mmCIF file of C-alpha atoms and ligand atoms in Angstrom:
data_model
loop_
_atom_site.group_PDB
_atom_site.id
_atom_site.type_symbol
_atom_site.label_atom_id
_atom_site.label_comp_id
_atom_site.label_asym_id
_atom_site.label_seq_id
_atom_site.Cartn_x
_atom_site.Cartn_y
_atom_site.Cartn_z
ATOM 1 C CA UNK A 1 53.462 102.016 72.619
ATOM 2 C CA UNK A 2 56.054 99.949 70.739
ATOM 3 C CA UNK A 3 54.528 98.291 67.750
ATOM 4 C CA UNK A 4 55.209 94.603 66.840
ATOM 5 C CA UNK A 5 57.303 95.356 63.791
ATOM 6 C CA UNK A 6 59.499 97.863 65.778
ATOM 7 C CA UNK A 7 59.905 95.344 68.471
ATOM 8 C CA UNK A 8 61.225 92.664 66.018
ATOM 9 C CA UNK A 9 63.475 95.184 64.258
ATOM 10 C CA UNK A 10 64.999 96.259 67.686
ATOM 11 C CA UNK A 11 65.786 92.592 68.512
ATOM 12 C CA UNK A 12 67.201 91.909 64.964
ATOM 13 C CA UNK A 13 69.490 94.872 65.152
ATOM 14 C CA UNK A 14 70.481 94.655 68.902
ATOM 15 C CA UNK A 15 73.728 92.953 68.235
ATOM 16 C CA UNK A 16 74.681 95.431 65.541
ATOM 17 C CA UNK A 17 74.027 98.240 67.744
ATOM 18 C CA UNK A 18 76.097 96.790 70.500
ATOM 19 C CA UNK A 19 78.914 96.181 67.883
ATOM 20 C CA UNK A 20 78.760 99.808 66.774
ATOM 21 C CA UNK A 21 78.663 101.185 70.321
ATOM 22 C CA UNK A 22 81.545 98.963 71.356
ATOM 23 C CA UNK A 23 83.863 99.758 68.305
ATOM 24 C CA UNK A 24 82.966 103.400 67.896
ATOM 25 C CA UNK A 25 85.008 104.536 70.987
ATOM 26 C CA UNK A 26 83.166 107.825 70.953
ATOM 27 C CA UNK A 27 84.292 109.074 74.305
ATOM 28 C CA UNK A 28 88.024 108.758 73.274
ATOM 29 C CA UNK A 29 87.394 110.209 69.894
ATOM 30 C CA UNK A 30 85.355 113.354 71.091
ATOM 31 C CA UNK A 31 87.936 114.145 73.846
ATOM 32 C CA UNK A 32 89.794 116.333 71.599
ATOM 33 C CA UNK A 33 88.569 118.908 69.036
ATOM 34 C CA UNK A 34 90.683 117.274 66.274
ATOM 35 C CA UNK A 35 89.214 113.937 67.257
ATOM 36 C CA UNK A 36 85.752 115.217 67.246
ATOM 37 C CA UNK A 37 86.218 116.949 63.905
ATOM 38 C CA UNK A 38 87.457 113.676 62.367
ATOM 39 C CA UNK A 39 84.430 111.715 63.569
ATOM 40 C CA UNK A 40 82.183 114.266 62.080
ATOM 41 C CA UNK A 41 84.191 114.050 58.929
ATOM 42 C CA UNK A 42 83.357 110.389 58.773
ATOM 43 C CA UNK A 43 79.715 110.836 59.434
ATOM 44 C CA UNK A 44 79.737 113.464 56.617
ATOM 45 C CA UNK A 45 80.925 110.991 54.166
ATOM 46 C CA UNK A 46 78.282 108.421 55.273
ATOM 47 C CA UNK A 47 75.453 110.901 55.228
ATOM 48 C CA UNK A 48 76.522 112.360 51.907
ATOM 49 C CA UNK A 49 76.167 108.738 50.385
ATOM 50 C CA UNK A 50 73.139 107.535 52.206
ATOM 51 C CA UNK A 51 70.924 110.478 52.297
ATOM 52 C CA UNK A 52 70.281 110.645 48.607
ATOM 53 C CA UNK A 53 69.831 106.831 48.333
ATOM 54 C CA UNK A 54 67.309 106.904 51.227
ATOM 55 C CA UNK A 55 65.575 110.027 49.679
ATOM 56 C CA UNK A 56 65.262 108.388 46.467
ATOM 57 C CA UNK A 57 63.827 105.186 47.924
ATOM 58 C CA UNK A 58 61.358 106.801 50.130
ATOM 59 C CA UNK A 59 60.186 109.541 47.638
ATOM 60 C CA UNK A 60 58.621 111.526 50.508
ATOM 61 C CA UNK A 61 60.318 114.643 51.058
ATOM 62 C CA UNK A 62 57.834 116.097 53.658
ATOM 63 C CA UNK A 63 58.797 113.110 55.886
ATOM 64 C CA UNK A 64 62.507 112.856 55.027
ATOM 65 C CA UNK A 65 63.542 116.462 54.672
ATOM 66 C CA UNK A 66 63.573 117.450 58.451
ATOM 67 C CA UNK A 67 65.599 114.206 59.011
ATOM 68 C CA UNK A 68 68.379 115.066 56.661
ATOM 69 C CA UNK A 69 71.512 115.955 58.622
ATOM 70 C CA UNK A 70 74.185 116.592 55.899
ATOM 71 C CA UNK A 71 73.864 120.403 56.118
ATOM 72 C CA UNK A 72 74.157 120.198 59.828
ATOM 73 C CA UNK A 73 77.512 118.191 59.381
ATOM 74 C CA UNK A 74 78.788 120.632 56.894
ATOM 75 C CA UNK A 75 77.975 123.652 59.273
ATOM 76 C CA UNK A 76 79.723 121.851 62.192
ATOM 77 C CA UNK A 77 82.845 121.120 60.105
ATOM 78 C CA UNK A 78 82.978 124.687 58.938
ATOM 79 C CA UNK A 79 82.772 125.846 62.548
ATOM 80 C CA UNK A 80 85.669 123.526 63.217
ATOM 81 C CA UNK A 81 87.760 124.900 60.555
ATOM 82 C CA UNK A 82 87.309 123.002 57.352
ATOM 83 C CA UNK A 83 86.598 125.101 54.221
ATOM 84 C CA UNK A 84 83.857 124.337 51.766
ATOM 85 C CA UNK A 85 86.261 122.667 49.275
ATOM 86 C CA UNK A 86 87.764 120.522 51.940
ATOM 87 C CA UNK A 87 84.175 119.550 53.172
ATOM 88 C CA UNK A 88 83.123 118.516 49.671
ATOM 89 C CA UNK A 89 86.261 116.523 49.052
ATOM 90 C CA UNK A 90 85.850 114.364 52.133
ATOM 91 C CA UNK A 91 85.807 110.736 51.206
ATOM 92 C CA UNK A 92 82.320 108.720 51.340
ATOM 93 C CA UNK A 93 81.451 105.110 50.994
ATOM 94 C CA UNK A 94 79.124 103.841 48.176
ATOM 95 C CA UNK A 95 75.551 103.455 49.215
ATOM 96 C CA UNK A 96 73.350 100.724 47.833
ATOM 97 C CA UNK A 97 70.061 101.406 46.061
ATOM 98 C CA UNK A 98 67.009 101.263 48.368
ATOM 99 C CA UNK A 99 63.377 100.506 47.568
ATOM 100 C CA UNK A 100 60.788 101.879 49.918
ATOM 101 C CA UNK A 101 60.974 99.359 52.782
ATOM 102 C CA UNK A 102 64.738 99.129 52.504
ATOM 103 C CA UNK A 103 65.045 102.929 52.641
ATOM 104 C CA UNK A 104 62.993 102.938 55.808
ATOM 105 C CA UNK A 105 65.264 100.334 57.311
ATOM 106 C CA UNK A 106 68.363 102.422 56.483
ATOM 107 C CA UNK A 107 66.892 105.437 57.967
ATOM 108 C CA UNK A 108 65.976 103.555 61.201
ATOM 109 C CA UNK A 109 69.668 103.480 61.811
ATOM 110 C CA UNK A 110 70.276 107.189 61.113
ATOM 111 C CA UNK A 111 67.128 108.325 63.179
ATOM 112 C CA UNK A 112 68.028 105.903 65.996
ATOM 113 C CA UNK A 113 71.395 107.589 66.189
ATOM 114 C CA UNK A 114 69.679 110.802 67.420
ATOM 115 C CA UNK A 115 68.717 109.078 70.521
ATOM 116 C CA UNK A 116 72.088 108.049 71.901
ATOM 117 C CA UNK A 117 73.340 111.264 70.172
ATOM 118 C CA UNK A 118 71.636 113.409 72.730
ATOM 119 C CA UNK A 119 73.988 111.948 75.315
ATOM 120 C CA UNK A 120 76.936 112.246 73.360
ATOM 121 C CA UNK A 121 76.026 115.865 72.433
ATOM 122 C CA UNK A 122 75.816 116.807 75.965
ATOM 123 C CA UNK A 123 79.226 115.448 76.770
ATOM 124 C CA UNK A 124 80.771 117.263 73.649
ATOM 125 C CA UNK A 125 79.091 120.452 74.769
ATOM 126 C CA UNK A 126 80.590 120.111 78.180
ATOM 127 C CA UNK A 127 83.909 119.265 76.972
ATOM 128 C CA UNK A 128 84.414 121.910 74.404
ATOM 129 C CA UNK A 129 81.947 124.555 75.262
ATOM 130 C CA UNK A 130 79.834 124.388 71.986
ATOM 131 C CA UNK A 131 76.256 125.483 72.150
ATOM 132 C CA UNK A 132 74.329 125.407 68.768
ATOM 133 C CA UNK A 133 77.306 126.171 66.605
ATOM 134 C CA UNK A 134 79.547 123.173 66.217
ATOM 135 C CA UNK A 135 76.986 120.768 67.613
ATOM 136 C CA UNK A 136 74.208 120.872 64.965
ATOM 137 C CA UNK A 137 74.668 117.349 63.938
ATOM 138 C CA UNK A 138 74.377 115.800 67.594
ATOM 139 C CA UNK A 139 71.750 118.203 68.619
ATOM 140 C CA UNK A 140 69.718 116.817 65.764
ATOM 141 C CA UNK A 141 66.022 117.179 66.564
ATOM 142 C CA UNK A 142 66.861 118.620 70.028
ATOM 143 C CA UNK A 143 63.706 118.973 72.131
ATOM 144 C CA UNK A 144 61.563 117.385 69.403
ATOM 145 C CA UNK A 145 63.733 114.152 69.517
ATOM 146 C CA UNK A 146 60.924 112.255 71.198
ATOM 147 C CA UNK A 147 58.137 113.456 68.992
ATOM 148 C CA UNK A 148 60.359 112.795 65.809
ATOM 149 C CA UNK A 149 61.079 109.224 67.085
ATOM 150 C CA UNK A 150 57.411 108.501 67.726
ATOM 151 C CA UNK A 151 56.440 109.820 64.268
ATOM 152 C CA UNK A 152 59.249 107.586 62.778
ATOM 153 C CA UNK A 153 58.147 104.512 64.740
ATOM 154 C CA UNK A 154 54.480 104.983 63.443
ATOM 155 C CA UNK A 155 55.856 105.195 59.885
ATOM 156 C CA UNK A 156 57.933 101.951 60.421
ATOM 157 C CA UNK A 157 54.757 99.906 61.195
ATOM 158 C CA UNK A 158 53.421 100.753 57.538
ATOM 159 C CA UNK A 159 56.516 99.132 56.010
ATOM 160 C CA UNK A 160 55.417 96.753 53.212
ATOM 161 C CA UNK A 161 58.333 94.363 53.115
ATOM 162 C CA UNK A 162 59.675 93.570 56.600
ATOM 163 C CA UNK A 163 62.438 91.375 55.356
ATOM 164 C CA UNK A 164 63.758 94.000 53.124
ATOM 165 C CA UNK A 165 63.477 96.567 55.884
ATOM 166 C CA UNK A 166 65.247 94.322 58.376
ATOM 167 C CA UNK A 167 68.010 93.442 56.082
ATOM 168 C CA UNK A 168 68.741 97.012 55.074
ATOM 169 C CA UNK A 169 68.818 98.087 58.783
ATOM 170 C CA UNK A 170 71.385 95.349 59.632
ATOM 171 C CA UNK A 171 73.546 96.113 56.529
ATOM 172 C CA UNK A 172 73.468 99.816 57.337
ATOM 173 C CA UNK A 173 74.565 99.324 60.905
ATOM 174 C CA UNK A 174 77.440 97.146 59.629
ATOM 175 C CA UNK A 175 78.375 99.625 56.839
ATOM 176 C CA UNK A 176 78.409 102.395 59.409
ATOM 177 C CA UNK A 177 80.486 100.482 61.742
ATOM 178 C CA UNK A 178 83.054 99.712 59.108
ATOM 179 C CA UNK A 179 82.971 103.207 57.821
ATOM 180 C CA UNK A 180 83.209 105.119 61.105
ATOM 181 C CA UNK A 181 85.849 102.771 62.555
ATOM 182 C CA UNK A 182 88.423 102.890 59.747
ATOM 183 C CA UNK A 183 92.009 103.843 60.512
ATOM 184 C CA UNK A 184 93.410 107.224 60.592
ATOM 185 C CA UNK A 185 92.231 110.813 60.365
ATOM 186 C CA UNK A 186 90.397 111.823 57.167
ATOM 187 C CA UNK A 187 89.620 115.580 58.346
ATOM 188 C CA UNK A 188 93.279 116.500 58.832
ATOM 189 C CA UNK A 189 93.949 115.418 55.283
ATOM 190 C CA UNK A 190 91.259 117.798 54.227
ATOM 191 C CA UNK A 191 92.039 120.669 56.569
HETATM 192 C C1 HEM B 1 76.404 105.952 65.264
HETATM 193 C C2 HEM B 1 76.236 105.198 66.159
HETATM 194 C C3 HEM B 1 74.927 104.711 66.558
HETATM 195 C C4 HEM B 1 73.786 104.329 65.833
HETATM 196 C C5 HEM B 1 73.681 104.255 64.327
HETATM 197 C C6 HEM B 1 72.776 104.035 66.715
HETATM 198 C C7 HEM B 1 71.499 103.639 66.449
HETATM 199 C C8 HEM B 1 70.468 103.537 67.380
HETATM 200 C C9 HEM B 1 69.039 102.991 66.970
HETATM 201 C C10 HEM B 1 68.575 102.530 65.633
HETATM 202 C C11 HEM B 1 68.397 103.057 68.145
HETATM 203 C C12 HEM B 1 66.934 102.794 68.140
HETATM 204 C C13 HEM B 1 66.581 101.450 68.929
HETATM 205 C C14 HEM B 1 65.066 101.275 69.041
HETATM 206 O O1 HEM B 1 64.635 100.771 68.029
HETATM 207 O O2 HEM B 1 64.472 101.657 70.081
HETATM 208 C C15 HEM B 1 69.237 103.758 69.178
HETATM 209 C C16 HEM B 1 68.857 103.832 70.437
HETATM 210 C C17 HEM B 1 69.586 104.256 71.507
HETATM 211 N N1 HEM B 1 71.053 104.264 71.491
HETATM 212 FE FE1 HEM B 1 72.224 104.151 69.762
HETATM 213 N N2 HEM B 1 73.140 104.197 68.010
HETATM 214 C C18 HEM B 1 74.537 104.603 68.015
HETATM 215 C C19 HEM B 1 75.373 104.863 69.004
HETATM 216 C C20 HEM B 1 75.052 104.915 70.264
HETATM 217 C C21 HEM B 1 75.938 105.160 71.415
HETATM 218 C C22 HEM B 1 77.462 105.474 71.163
HETATM 219 C C23 HEM B 1 75.275 105.104 72.371
HETATM 220 C C24 HEM B 1 75.708 105.348 73.835
HETATM 221 C C25 HEM B 1 75.790 106.629 74.309
HETATM 222 C C26 HEM B 1 73.791 104.818 72.137
HETATM 223 C C27 HEM B 1 72.809 104.768 72.982
HETATM 224 C C28 HEM B 1 71.480 104.604 72.649
HETATM 225 C C29 HEM B 1 70.368 104.826 73.508
HETATM 226 C C30 HEM B 1 70.415 105.327 74.974
HETATM 227 C C31 HEM B 1 69.238 104.628 72.761
HETATM 228 C C32 HEM B 1 67.803 104.856 73.310
HETATM 229 C C33 HEM B 1 66.993 103.670 73.791
HETATM 230 C C34 HEM B 1 65.694 104.097 74.141
HETATM 231 O O3 HEM B 1 65.429 105.296 74.349
HETATM 232 O O4 HEM B 1 64.785 103.208 74.107
HETATM 233 N N3 HEM B 1 73.909 104.773 70.719
HETATM 234 N N4 HEM B 1 70.512 103.851 68.646
#
């Protein structure tokens, strides 16, 4: 059952989700291997910046560790031909500092992306023939997606500061939209 805080958070971020979904243009971007690689390169920068900030704010590695996806991005990019130095040199945005509730709000955006990501992952698999290799980021929690999301929603309801949580979620959606929808290829510069 959806909790009250979650219901309010989903409503407060609905416009931001729509904006990201609209501007991302994922179907066009994943249509080619080069486009898919570039999209992953952008996600890589975002996760490289935001995961440490969220981890520091939550200070609960048992909860956050299984939700980190930076290593999955690195594995996918390696499978797509980037070498470790090129991956490490990919540009990243700067992330804010998050306290506990704000960290949970930022993580809401990253965890929620594993839901729609299941649809996108299936499309990428069908287009490019990837199974586990090359698709680790979008597979994310795979068959455990529902269970991971339920556990995350239960955690959401414990947030101490709903205003900070909501503001961080909206700001993270917007930061992600700006970062993912920037011009030009960044992976081809690193390859
Ligand atoms: C990186 C981009 C995206 C982010 C950060 C993101 C974020 C989120 C978040 C936070 C939720 C949870 C909403 C809730 O509280 O119930 C969600 C759900 C969902 N999103 Fe996205 N989303 C992204 C892109 C997309 C795209 C491109 C699609 C279209 C394929 C999509 C489809 C969905 C679907 C189907 C759900 C699940 C709704 C449900 O099961 O109740 N998302 N997303």
